Each structure stands twice: as C-alpha cells, then as structure tokens.
C-alpha cells in the first residue's frame, strides 16, 4: 500500500467504531492505514524541504488522521481520570488536549527516527491537584485498577525532575493502537 492509498477519502474511516450515548451516536475515527506506512523521517524530510507545498498535504493528512484517531480514546481516558481524581480531591482540575501540528512537527524534526506510533503524547489528559500526596494517591489508584488498556510506561518527573525543572507524573496506556498520556501534577509545582 502506498502513502496515497493510506489516506483514503478524507483520511479516516468514518463508520468504524460507533458508540452511542442515549440518542446521540459518536463516530470513533480510526486511521485508514497505520501511521508507520508513512515514516516520520519521510514526513520530517518533507516538512523540512517543503512545509507548505503539495507533498506536505499528504503528510498533513496522515498526521491529522492519526491525531483524530485519538479523539475517542482521549475522551475515554479523560472521563476515567476525572472520576478517579475527584474521589481523591473534589476541586482537582482535569483537562485534555491533542498535540498541536506545530509541536508534532518540532518533535519529528528533532527526532528523525521517531515514528508517530512512538509519540506517546499525541493526545493527553492531565489532573492538577492542590496537594502532592494526592498525585501519588491517584498513581496508586491507577496501578491497582483493572483496565482493558495495556500499561506501557510511567515516568516520575516529580522525584526525578527533568533538567529544565519540569515535574509531573506520566502514565501511558495503550488503547487500540493509540497511546494517550495521563499527566498528574500538583498546582504547587514542587
């Protein structure tokens, strides 16, 4: 299958994974081809050489398809995070986001061998607690819970901060080929 075939009409399979909630029906957009079909190094090269040119439109379609395929899993993870976090601290702040195209571009340029499937932060949700101990309570709750999702990775940047001072606890689970990242902070940024 070549890259052009991967994109399909609109870049997504629009009827794969219908999920209902009352009278509403939600469509889970899944990739029409695995993102590894369009390697990140090729996409990075096209970004570098011709960011806004015609070839880049195919790359943008693949990247946007991969981003949109994270929407349903991300929402599911955010609901789970909100439910678990509010049991620990009622005033916790919970949010979700998809990685911006510019950020994906920068990451692919800085790590040319990275595949989009390795990028664990295409979609992410976060909880911000008032108290540090609540961060670890939530982590413990996640670790002792049973999920249909496969645990992939964790990073404790609170105990081991990044060189730039970044502090947070990251949990990554895999759900049907996507890897939404859950980040747990304290508002105090210890």
mmCIF file of C-alpha atoms in Angstrom:
data_model
loop_
_atom_site.group_PDB
_atom_site.id
_atom_site.type_symbol
_atom_site.label_atom_id
_atom_site.label_comp_id
_atom_site.label_asym_id
_atom_site.label_seq_id
_atom_site.Cartn_x
_atom_site.Cartn_y
_atom_site.Cartn_z
ATOM 1 C CA UNK A 1 0.000 0.000 0.000
ATOM 2 C CA UNK A 2 1.499 3.364 -0.929
ATOM 3 C CA UNK A 3 1.051 6.587 1.008
ATOM 4 C CA UNK A 4 -1.655 7.832 -1.349
ATOM 5 C CA UNK A 5 -3.736 4.717 -0.724
ATOM 6 C CA UNK A 6 -3.338 5.169 3.029
ATOM 7 C CA UNK A 7 -5.138 8.462 3.029
ATOM 8 C CA UNK A 8 -8.413 7.295 1.581
ATOM 9 C CA UNK A 9 -11.374 9.622 1.301
ATOM 10 C CA UNK A 10 -10.913 12.268 3.976
ATOM 11 C CA UNK A 11 -8.116 10.280 5.613
ATOM 12 C CA UNK A 12 -10.358 8.395 8.052
ATOM 13 C CA UNK A 13 -12.763 5.502 8.194
ATOM 14 C CA UNK A 14 -15.854 7.322 9.273
ATOM 15 C CA UNK A 15 -18.044 4.367 10.250
ATOM 16 C CA UNK A 16 -15.621 2.269 12.252
ATOM 17 C CA UNK A 17 -16.429 2.129 15.937
ATOM 18 C CA UNK A 18 -19.878 3.610 16.526
ATOM 19 C CA UNK A 19 -20.560 4.416 20.169
ATOM 20 C CA UNK A 20 -23.968 5.509 21.387
ATOM 21 C CA UNK A 21 -24.973 7.582 24.378
ATOM 22 C CA UNK A 22 -28.732 7.912 24.593
ATOM 23 C CA UNK A 23 -29.960 9.287 21.266
ATOM 24 C CA UNK A 24 -26.520 10.524 20.220
ATOM 25 C CA UNK A 25 -24.191 8.390 18.134
ATOM 26 C CA UNK A 26 -20.468 9.131 18.155
ATOM 27 C CA UNK A 27 -18.086 8.023 15.472
ATOM 28 C CA UNK A 28 -14.641 6.889 16.520
ATOM 29 C CA UNK A 29 -12.276 7.926 13.778
ATOM 30 C CA UNK A 30 -9.623 5.309 13.188
ATOM 31 C CA UNK A 31 -6.602 5.514 10.901
ATOM 32 C CA UNK A 32 -7.269 4.352 7.359
ATOM 33 C CA UNK A 33 -3.734 2.998 7.440
ATOM 34 C CA UNK A 34 -1.217 2.543 10.212
ATOM 35 C CA UNK A 35 0.913 5.687 10.599
ATOM 36 C CA UNK A 36 4.039 3.560 10.213
ATOM 37 C CA UNK A 37 3.153 3.368 6.493
ATOM 38 C CA UNK A 38 4.319 6.977 6.272
ATOM 39 C CA UNK A 39 7.541 7.017 8.232
ATOM 40 C CA UNK A 40 8.226 10.002 10.424
ATOM 41 C CA UNK A 41 11.621 10.507 8.817
ATOM 42 C CA UNK A 42 9.954 10.875 5.404
ATOM 43 C CA UNK A 43 7.360 13.220 6.860
ATOM 44 C CA UNK A 44 10.128 15.184 8.615
ATOM 45 C CA UNK A 45 12.082 15.448 5.361
ATOM 46 C CA UNK A 46 9.034 16.777 3.534
ATOM 47 C CA UNK A 47 8.341 19.210 6.393
ATOM 48 C CA UNK A 48 11.936 20.490 6.195
ATOM 49 C CA UNK A 49 12.095 20.722 2.414
ATOM 50 C CA UNK A 50 8.604 21.824 1.502
ATOM 51 C CA UNK A 51 6.490 22.516 4.601
ATOM 52 C CA UNK A 52 3.581 24.223 2.830
ATOM 53 C CA UNK A 53 3.958 22.564 -0.591
ATOM 54 C CA UNK A 54 1.797 19.967 -2.314
ATOM 55 C CA UNK A 55 3.715 16.971 -0.955
ATOM 56 C CA UNK A 56 3.170 18.238 2.558
ATOM 57 C CA UNK A 57 -0.602 17.993 2.126
ATOM 58 C CA UNK A 58 -0.341 14.195 2.064
ATOM 59 C CA UNK A 59 1.798 14.259 5.203
ATOM 60 C CA UNK A 60 -0.629 16.618 6.891
ATOM 61 C CA UNK A 61 -3.475 14.254 6.029
ATOM 62 C CA UNK A 62 -1.647 11.308 7.601
ATOM 63 C CA UNK A 63 -0.757 13.305 10.722
ATOM 64 C CA UNK A 64 -4.264 14.751 11.090
ATOM 65 C CA UNK A 65 -5.742 11.294 10.593
ATOM 66 C CA UNK A 66 -3.526 9.931 13.369
ATOM 67 C CA UNK A 67 -4.432 12.854 15.657
ATOM 68 C CA UNK A 68 -8.171 12.466 15.027
ATOM 69 C CA UNK A 69 -7.987 8.732 15.719
ATOM 70 C CA UNK A 70 -7.011 9.643 19.289
ATOM 71 C CA UNK A 71 -10.159 11.694 19.971
ATOM 72 C CA UNK A 72 -12.387 8.900 21.277
ATOM 73 C CA UNK A 73 -9.695 7.162 23.359
ATOM 74 C CA UNK A 74 -8.621 10.536 24.769
ATOM 75 C CA UNK A 75 -12.156 11.378 25.830
ATOM 76 C CA UNK A 76 -12.484 7.955 27.470
ATOM 77 C CA UNK A 77 -9.228 8.457 29.366
ATOM 78 C CA UNK A 78 -10.258 11.963 30.446
ATOM 79 C CA UNK A 79 -13.567 10.713 31.861
ATOM 80 C CA UNK A 80 -11.751 7.971 33.792
ATOM 81 C CA UNK A 81 -9.166 10.462 35.066
ATOM 82 C CA UNK A 82 -11.848 12.948 36.154
ATOM 83 C CA UNK A 83 -13.797 10.235 38.012
ATOM 84 C CA UNK A 84 -10.755 8.828 39.827
ATOM 85 C CA UNK A 85 -9.235 12.227 40.619
ATOM 86 C CA UNK A 86 -12.438 13.728 42.069
ATOM 87 C CA UNK A 87 -12.700 10.827 44.510
ATOM 88 C CA UNK A 88 -9.338 11.966 45.889
ATOM 89 C CA UNK A 89 -9.739 15.756 45.687
ATOM 90 C CA UNK A 90 -13.049 17.369 44.769
ATOM 91 C CA UNK A 91 -11.516 20.589 43.386
ATOM 92 C CA UNK A 92 -8.976 18.898 41.105
ATOM 93 C CA UNK A 93 -8.550 20.447 37.658
ATOM 94 C CA UNK A 94 -8.810 17.973 34.760
ATOM 95 C CA UNK A 95 -8.222 18.827 31.105
ATOM 96 C CA UNK A 96 -7.422 17.151 27.810
ATOM 97 C CA UNK A 97 -5.657 18.182 24.622
ATOM 98 C CA UNK A 98 -4.389 16.900 21.281
ATOM 99 C CA UNK A 99 -0.829 17.811 20.368
ATOM 100 C CA UNK A 100 -0.735 20.778 18.013
ATOM 101 C CA UNK A 101 0.571 20.238 14.493
ATOM 102 C CA UNK A 102 3.461 22.637 15.124
ATOM 103 C CA UNK A 103 4.525 20.597 18.181
ATOM 104 C CA UNK A 104 4.319 17.326 16.242
ATOM 105 C CA UNK A 105 6.413 18.913 13.511
ATOM 106 C CA UNK A 106 9.092 20.074 16.002
ATOM 107 C CA UNK A 107 9.259 16.656 17.638
ATOM 108 C CA UNK A 108 9.585 14.829 14.307
ATOM 109 C CA UNK A 109 12.322 17.227 13.198
ATOM 110 C CA UNK A 110 14.248 16.870 16.472
ATOM 111 C CA UNK A 111 13.899 13.059 16.478
ATOM 112 C CA UNK A 112 14.031 11.997 12.800
ATOM 113 C CA UNK A 113 13.971 8.249 13.554
ATOM 114 C CA UNK A 114 10.833 8.517 15.694
ATOM 115 C CA UNK A 115 7.657 7.007 14.292
ATOM 116 C CA UNK A 116 4.334 8.669 15.016
ATOM 117 C CA UNK A 117 3.222 5.482 16.797
ATOM 118 C CA UNK A 118 6.075 6.010 19.272
ATOM 119 C CA UNK A 119 4.948 9.542 20.108
ATOM 120 C CA UNK A 120 3.165 8.980 23.415
ATOM 121 C CA UNK A 121 1.851 12.494 23.768
ATOM 122 C CA UNK A 122 -0.208 12.945 20.583
ATOM 123 C CA UNK A 123 -3.175 13.027 22.946
ATOM 124 C CA UNK A 124 -3.047 13.723 26.635
ATOM 125 C CA UNK A 125 -5.092 14.491 29.664
ATOM 126 C CA UNK A 126 -3.959 15.940 32.935
ATOM 127 C CA UNK A 127 -5.029 16.355 36.505
ATOM 128 C CA UNK A 128 -3.726 19.181 38.670
ATOM 129 C CA UNK A 129 -4.002 18.585 42.420
ATOM 130 C CA UNK A 130 -3.504 21.037 45.274
ATOM 131 C CA UNK A 131 -1.537 18.519 47.339
ATOM 132 C CA UNK A 132 1.455 16.457 46.300
ATOM 133 C CA UNK A 133 0.310 13.396 48.247
ATOM 134 C CA UNK A 134 -2.827 13.298 46.078
ATOM 135 C CA UNK A 135 -0.685 12.871 42.955
ATOM 136 C CA UNK A 136 0.725 9.663 44.388
ATOM 137 C CA UNK A 137 -2.704 8.529 45.635
ATOM 138 C CA UNK A 138 -4.011 8.779 42.071
ATOM 139 C CA UNK A 139 -0.975 6.964 40.658
ATOM 140 C CA UNK A 140 -1.553 4.192 43.190
ATOM 141 C CA UNK A 141 -5.238 4.054 42.217
ATOM 142 C CA UNK A 142 -4.318 3.661 38.540
ATOM 143 C CA UNK A 143 -1.767 0.951 39.280
ATOM 144 C CA UNK A 144 -4.213 -1.075 41.379
ATOM 145 C CA UNK A 145 -7.141 -0.671 38.938
ATOM 146 C CA UNK A 146 -8.111 -3.161 36.287
ATOM 147 C CA UNK A 147 -8.212 -1.708 32.792
ATOM 148 C CA UNK A 148 -8.868 -3.044 29.339
ATOM 149 C CA UNK A 149 -5.897 -0.901 28.351
ATOM 150 C CA UNK A 150 -2.329 -2.157 28.284
ATOM 151 C CA UNK A 151 0.097 -0.356 30.592
ATOM 152 C CA UNK A 152 3.047 0.955 28.540
ATOM 153 C CA UNK A 153 5.130 3.399 30.501
ATOM 154 C CA UNK A 154 5.427 5.645 33.532
ATOM 155 C CA UNK A 155 7.785 8.470 34.388
ATOM 156 C CA UNK A 156 8.062 10.097 37.786
ATOM 157 C CA UNK A 157 9.402 13.544 36.978
ATOM 158 C CA UNK A 158 8.411 14.720 40.467
ATOM 159 C CA UNK A 159 11.005 12.536 42.208
ATOM 160 C CA UNK A 160 13.381 12.827 39.229
ATOM 161 C CA UNK A 161 12.799 16.256 37.615
ATOM 162 C CA UNK A 162 13.907 16.957 34.064
ATOM 163 C CA UNK A 163 16.981 19.208 33.699
ATOM 164 C CA UNK A 164 14.698 22.149 32.884
ATOM 165 C CA UNK A 165 12.865 21.702 36.218
ATOM 166 C CA UNK A 166 9.730 20.047 34.773
ATOM 167 C CA UNK A 167 7.910 17.990 37.434
ATOM 168 C CA UNK A 168 4.969 15.724 36.768
ATOM 169 C CA UNK A 169 3.952 12.056 36.884
ATOM 170 C CA UNK A 170 3.226 10.481 33.478
ATOM 171 C CA UNK A 171 1.266 7.283 32.864
ATOM 172 C CA UNK A 172 0.876 5.827 29.380
ATOM 173 C CA UNK A 173 -1.598 3.114 28.454
ATOM 174 C CA UNK A 174 -2.278 1.672 25.025
ATOM 175 C CA UNK A 175 -5.814 1.537 23.700
ATOM 176 C CA UNK A 176 -6.408 0.021 20.242
ATOM 177 C CA UNK A 177 -3.062 1.192 18.915
ATOM 178 C CA UNK A 178 -3.230 4.691 20.440
ATOM 179 C CA UNK A 179 -1.262 5.791 23.498
ATOM 180 C CA UNK A 180 -2.939 8.676 25.294
ATOM 181 C CA UNK A 181 -0.741 10.078 28.043
ATOM 182 C CA UNK A 182 -2.049 10.891 31.507
ATOM 183 C CA UNK A 183 -0.086 13.605 33.333
ATOM 184 C CA UNK A 184 -0.595 14.247 37.018
ATOM 185 C CA UNK A 185 0.648 17.499 38.542
ATOM 186 C CA UNK A 186 0.426 19.449 41.719
ATOM 187 C CA UNK A 187 -0.564 23.121 41.446
ATOM 188 C CA UNK A 188 2.402 23.951 43.636
ATOM 189 C CA UNK A 189 4.818 22.578 41.017
ATOM 190 C CA UNK A 190 7.020 21.327 43.884
#
